[in-house]
Short mmCIF file of C-alpha atoms in Angstrom, two decimals:
data_model
loop_
_atom_site.label_atom_id
_atom_site.label_comp_id
_atom_site.label_asym_id
_atom_site.label_seq_id
_atom_site.Cartn_x
_atom_site.Cartn_y
_atom_site.Cartn_z
CA UNK A 1 -13.80 -16.69 -42.51
CA UNK A 2 -11.98 -15.01 -39.65
CA UNK A 3 -10.39 -11.74 -40.67
CA UNK A 4 -7.52 -9.86 -39.13
CA UNK A 5 -8.36 -6.88 -36.93
CA UNK A 6 -7.48 -3.50 -38.43
CA UNK A 7 -5.44 -1.08 -36.33
CA UNK A 8 -3.47 2.08 -37.07
CA UNK A 9 -0.82 1.01 -34.54
CA UNK A 10 1.02 -2.24 -35.32
CA UNK A 11 2.09 -2.51 -31.66
CA UNK A 12 -1.55 -3.26 -30.80
CA UNK A 13 -1.72 -6.30 -33.12
CA UNK A 14 -1.00 -9.89 -32.04
CA UNK A 15 -1.01 -13.16 -33.96
CA UNK A 16 -3.33 -15.77 -32.49
CA UNK A 17 -2.37 -18.85 -34.51
CA UNK A 18 0.87 -20.58 -35.41
CA UNK A 19 -0.45 -21.75 -38.80
CA UNK A 20 -2.06 -18.43 -39.79
CA UNK A 21 0.18 -15.75 -38.22
CA UNK A 22 -1.15 -13.12 -40.62
CA UNK A 23 -4.54 -13.23 -38.85
CA UNK A 24 -4.18 -10.88 -35.91
CA UNK A 25 -6.18 -9.60 -32.99
CA UNK A 26 -5.84 -6.31 -31.17
CA UNK A 27 -5.17 -5.42 -27.53
CA UNK A 28 -4.70 -1.77 -26.68
CA UNK A 29 -4.78 0.31 -23.54
CA UNK A 30 -5.45 4.00 -23.00
CA UNK A 31 -5.74 6.11 -19.86
CA UNK A 32 -9.06 4.55 -18.85
CA UNK A 33 -9.65 1.12 -20.51
CA UNK A 34 -8.07 -2.07 -21.85
CA UNK A 35 -9.65 -2.98 -25.19
CA UNK A 36 -9.49 -6.61 -26.39
CA UNK A 37 -10.55 -7.72 -29.88
CA UNK A 38 -9.10 -11.19 -30.47
CA UNK A 39 -10.07 -14.15 -32.71
CA UNK A 40 -10.71 -17.42 -30.86
CA UNK A 41 -8.83 -20.59 -31.87
CA UNK A 42 -9.64 -24.28 -32.32
CA UNK A 43 -7.66 -27.50 -32.97
CA UNK A 44 -4.98 -27.11 -30.31
CA UNK A 45 -4.96 -23.36 -30.83
CA UNK A 46 -3.84 -23.73 -34.43
CA UNK A 47 -6.78 -22.26 -36.34
CA UNK A 48 -8.71 -19.05 -35.62
CA UNK A 49 -12.49 -19.40 -35.27
CA UNK A 50 -14.89 -16.74 -34.07
CA UNK A 51 -13.97 -13.64 -32.13
CA UNK A 52 -14.16 -12.24 -28.60
CA UNK A 53 -14.32 -8.53 -27.72
CA UNK A 54 -14.04 -6.99 -24.29
CA UNK A 55 -13.24 -3.70 -22.60
CA UNK A 56 -12.07 -3.45 -18.99
CA UNK A 57 -11.83 -0.20 -16.99
CA UNK A 58 -8.40 0.34 -15.45
CA UNK A 59 -10.07 1.12 -12.14
CA UNK A 60 -11.05 -2.55 -11.81
CA UNK A 61 -7.94 -4.22 -13.29
CA UNK A 62 -5.41 -5.84 -10.92
CA UNK A 63 -2.76 -8.57 -10.82
CA UNK A 64 -1.45 -8.24 -14.38
CA UNK A 65 1.20 -10.78 -15.39
CA UNK A 66 2.45 -12.97 -18.23
CA UNK A 67 3.24 -16.67 -18.13
CA UNK A 68 4.43 -19.47 -20.38
CA UNK A 69 2.75 -22.87 -20.44
CA UNK A 70 3.56 -26.19 -22.07
CA UNK A 71 0.65 -28.44 -23.05
CA UNK A 72 2.13 -31.93 -23.00
CA UNK A 73 -0.73 -33.45 -25.00
CA UNK A 74 -0.11 -31.14 -27.95
CA UNK A 75 3.67 -31.46 -27.69
CA UNK A 76 3.60 -35.27 -27.62
CA UNK A 77 1.05 -35.45 -30.45
CA UNK A 78 3.16 -33.07 -32.52
CA UNK A 79 6.27 -35.20 -32.03
CA UNK A 80 4.37 -38.37 -32.99
CA UNK A 81 2.94 -36.78 -36.14
CA UNK A 82 6.34 -35.40 -37.13
CA UNK A 83 7.99 -38.81 -36.71
CA UNK A 84 5.27 -40.47 -38.77
CA UNK A 85 5.76 -37.82 -41.44
CA UNK A 86 9.51 -38.54 -41.53
CA UNK A 87 8.85 -42.25 -41.86
CA UNK A 88 6.54 -41.66 -44.85
CA UNK A 89 9.14 -39.80 -46.93
CA UNK A 90 10.24 -43.02 -48.63
CA UNK A 91 6.75 -44.07 -49.73
CA UNK A 92 4.99 -40.72 -50.20
CA UNK A 93 7.10 -37.60 -49.89
CA UNK A 94 4.16 -35.19 -50.28
CA UNK A 95 2.01 -36.91 -47.65
CA UNK A 96 4.99 -37.20 -45.32
CA UNK A 97 5.82 -33.51 -45.73
CA UNK A 98 2.24 -32.47 -44.99
CA UNK A 99 2.15 -34.66 -41.88
CA UNK A 100 5.53 -33.32 -40.79
CA UNK A 101 4.34 -29.72 -41.10
CA UNK A 102 1.18 -30.52 -39.15
CA UNK A 103 3.25 -32.23 -36.46
CA UNK A 104 5.55 -29.23 -36.10
CA UNK A 105 2.53 -26.90 -35.95
CA UNK A 106 0.83 -29.01 -33.27
CA UNK A 107 4.11 -29.15 -31.31
CA UNK A 108 4.50 -25.37 -31.52
CA UNK A 109 0.86 -24.90 -30.57
CA UNK A 110 1.59 -26.68 -27.29
CA UNK A 111 3.93 -23.85 -26.22
CA UNK A 112 1.83 -20.88 -25.18
CA UNK A 113 2.42 -17.39 -23.85
CA UNK A 114 -0.47 -16.00 -21.82
CA UNK A 115 -1.45 -12.56 -20.56
CA UNK A 116 -3.50 -12.78 -17.36
CA UNK A 117 -5.25 -10.08 -15.36
CA UNK A 118 -8.11 -9.80 -12.91
CA UNK A 119 -11.10 -7.56 -13.51
CA UNK A 120 -13.27 -7.02 -10.43
CA UNK A 121 -12.22 -10.43 -9.11
CA UNK A 122 -12.73 -12.29 -12.42
CA UNK A 123 -9.60 -13.76 -14.01
CA UNK A 124 -9.05 -13.07 -17.71
CA UNK A 125 -6.55 -15.19 -19.67
CA UNK A 126 -5.52 -14.46 -23.28
CA UNK A 127 -3.23 -16.98 -24.99
CA UNK A 128 -0.76 -16.28 -27.82
CA UNK A 129 1.66 -18.33 -29.95
CA UNK A 130 5.12 -18.70 -28.42
CA UNK A 131 6.71 -16.28 -30.93
CA UNK A 132 4.63 -13.41 -29.52
CA UNK A 133 6.28 -13.76 -26.07
CA UNK A 134 8.38 -10.57 -26.21
CA UNK A 135 5.49 -8.56 -27.65
CA UNK A 136 3.20 -9.77 -24.84
CA UNK A 137 5.83 -8.86 -22.21
CA UNK A 138 5.91 -5.33 -23.64
CA UNK A 139 2.11 -5.17 -23.46
CA UNK A 140 2.23 -6.25 -19.82
CA UNK A 141 4.62 -3.39 -19.01
CA UNK A 142 2.42 -0.93 -20.88
CA UNK A 143 -0.72 -2.00 -19.00
CA UNK A 144 1.01 -1.86 -15.61
CA UNK A 145 2.35 1.61 -16.44
CA UNK A 146 -1.12 2.86 -17.38
CA UNK A 147 -2.61 1.42 -14.18
CA UNK A 148 0.08 3.10 -12.06
CA UNK A 149 -0.51 6.42 -13.82
CA UNK A 150 -4.27 6.05 -13.29
CA UNK A 151 -3.79 5.28 -9.59
CA UNK A 152 -1.38 8.21 -9.14
CA UNK A 153 -3.83 10.56 -10.85
CA UNK A 154 -6.72 9.31 -8.72
CA UNK A 155 -4.68 9.61 -5.51
CA UNK A 156 -3.65 13.14 -6.52
CA UNK A 157 -7.28 14.13 -7.03
CA UNK A 158 -8.28 12.60 -3.70
CA UNK A 159 -5.45 14.41 -1.87
CA UNK A 160 -6.44 17.69 -3.51
CA UNK A 161 -10.07 17.18 -2.48
CA UNK A 162 -9.04 16.37 1.10
CA UNK A 163 -6.79 19.45 1.23
CA UNK A 164 -9.58 21.66 -0.11
CA UNK A 165 -12.07 20.20 2.37
CA UNK A 166 -9.65 20.73 5.28
CA UNK A 167 -9.00 24.30 4.12
CA UNK A 168 -12.75 24.98 4.02
CA UNK A 169 -13.13 23.57 7.54
CA UNK A 170 -10.26 25.72 8.84
CA UNK A 171 -11.74 28.82 7.20
CA UNK A 172 -15.13 28.10 8.75
CA UNK A 173 -13.54 27.64 12.18
CA UNK A 174 -11.81 31.03 11.88
CA UNK A 175 -15.06 32.68 10.79
CA UNK A 176 -16.92 31.07 13.70
CA UNK A 177 -14.20 32.18 16.14
CA UNK A 178 -14.36 35.78 14.88
CA UNK A 179 -18.15 35.75 15.15
CA UNK A 180 -17.94 34.34 18.67
CA UNK A 181 -15.42 36.99 19.73
CA UNK A 182 -17.57 39.77 18.31
CA UNK A 183 -20.66 38.38 20.05
CA UNK A 184 -18.85 38.15 23.39
CA UNK A 185 -17.61 41.72 23.02
CA UNK A 186 -21.09 42.97 22.21
CA UNK A 187 -22.51 41.14 25.20
CA UNK A 188 -19.79 42.65 27.41
CA UNK A 189 -20.58 46.14 26.14
CA UNK A 190 -24.28 45.61 26.67
CA UNK A 191 -23.82 44.44 30.26
CA UNK A 192 -21.11 46.95 31.33
CA UNK A 193 -20.93 50.73 32.01
CA UNK A 194 -18.62 53.48 30.79
CA UNK A 195 -16.53 55.85 32.89
CA UNK A 196 -17.96 59.40 32.54
CA UNK A 197 -14.45 60.83 32.80
CA UNK A 198 -12.25 58.66 30.50
CA UNK A 199 -14.86 56.58 28.67
CA UNK A 200 -13.36 53.20 29.63
CA UNK A 201 -15.65 50.17 29.72
CA UNK A 202 -16.21 49.06 33.30
CA UNK A 203 -17.70 45.91 34.78
CA UNK A 204 -21.34 45.97 35.77
CA UNK A 205 -21.72 47.41 39.30
CA UNK A 206 -18.19 48.92 39.47
CA UNK A 207 -17.85 51.80 42.01
CA UNK A 208 -14.61 53.29 40.69
CA UNK A 209 -12.96 53.50 37.24
CA UNK A 210 -9.95 51.22 37.14
CA UNK A 211 -8.22 53.54 34.64
CA UNK A 212 -8.65 57.04 36.07
CA UNK A 213 -10.07 56.40 39.56
CA UNK A 214 -13.25 58.40 39.00
CA UNK A 215 -16.06 57.44 41.37
CA UNK A 216 -19.04 55.94 39.60
CA UNK A 217 -22.47 56.89 40.89
#
């Protein structure tokens, strides 16, 4: 027997079947993952059977949207069963009522709301009964908001890393320039001479001091 998923937050719970709306699955999203824990359905999506679980990292989730679909086969079959149920009221009210209820359920099962998203290029589709449409739209907005926040946070970290790297490069360039200037000055001192009168540094081979005019031997 398929059991409903337990969750401390009712906003994470979704009905999966029109006939058994009390059996629910869970879809929740945090700052890093989308977590799916939903019962599967059989018989035109009317009855839950089995379960599927999945977790998708927000970094790989794209193209999130909701859609509504109408399965003509289920809708037409539901109408036919409902009409047959009506026609049986005169001969067997109980049987007619059961068939009518089944027809309405099959008809309703032909109207689906779906949440679709892509994970690393693979399309994921989760279907819900039509009465969960507003709830699914809210989930879509929540997922998109979490993805945007994740992207903004990642871009902020990348910008900070680029700024830090550029700052380190600029600092290194300044250090290299200072070292180069000091080396050039030392080389100039090593290759030059000093004036014996005023102490000024003179070019190699100078005959007179350019500051005080003293003749250099």
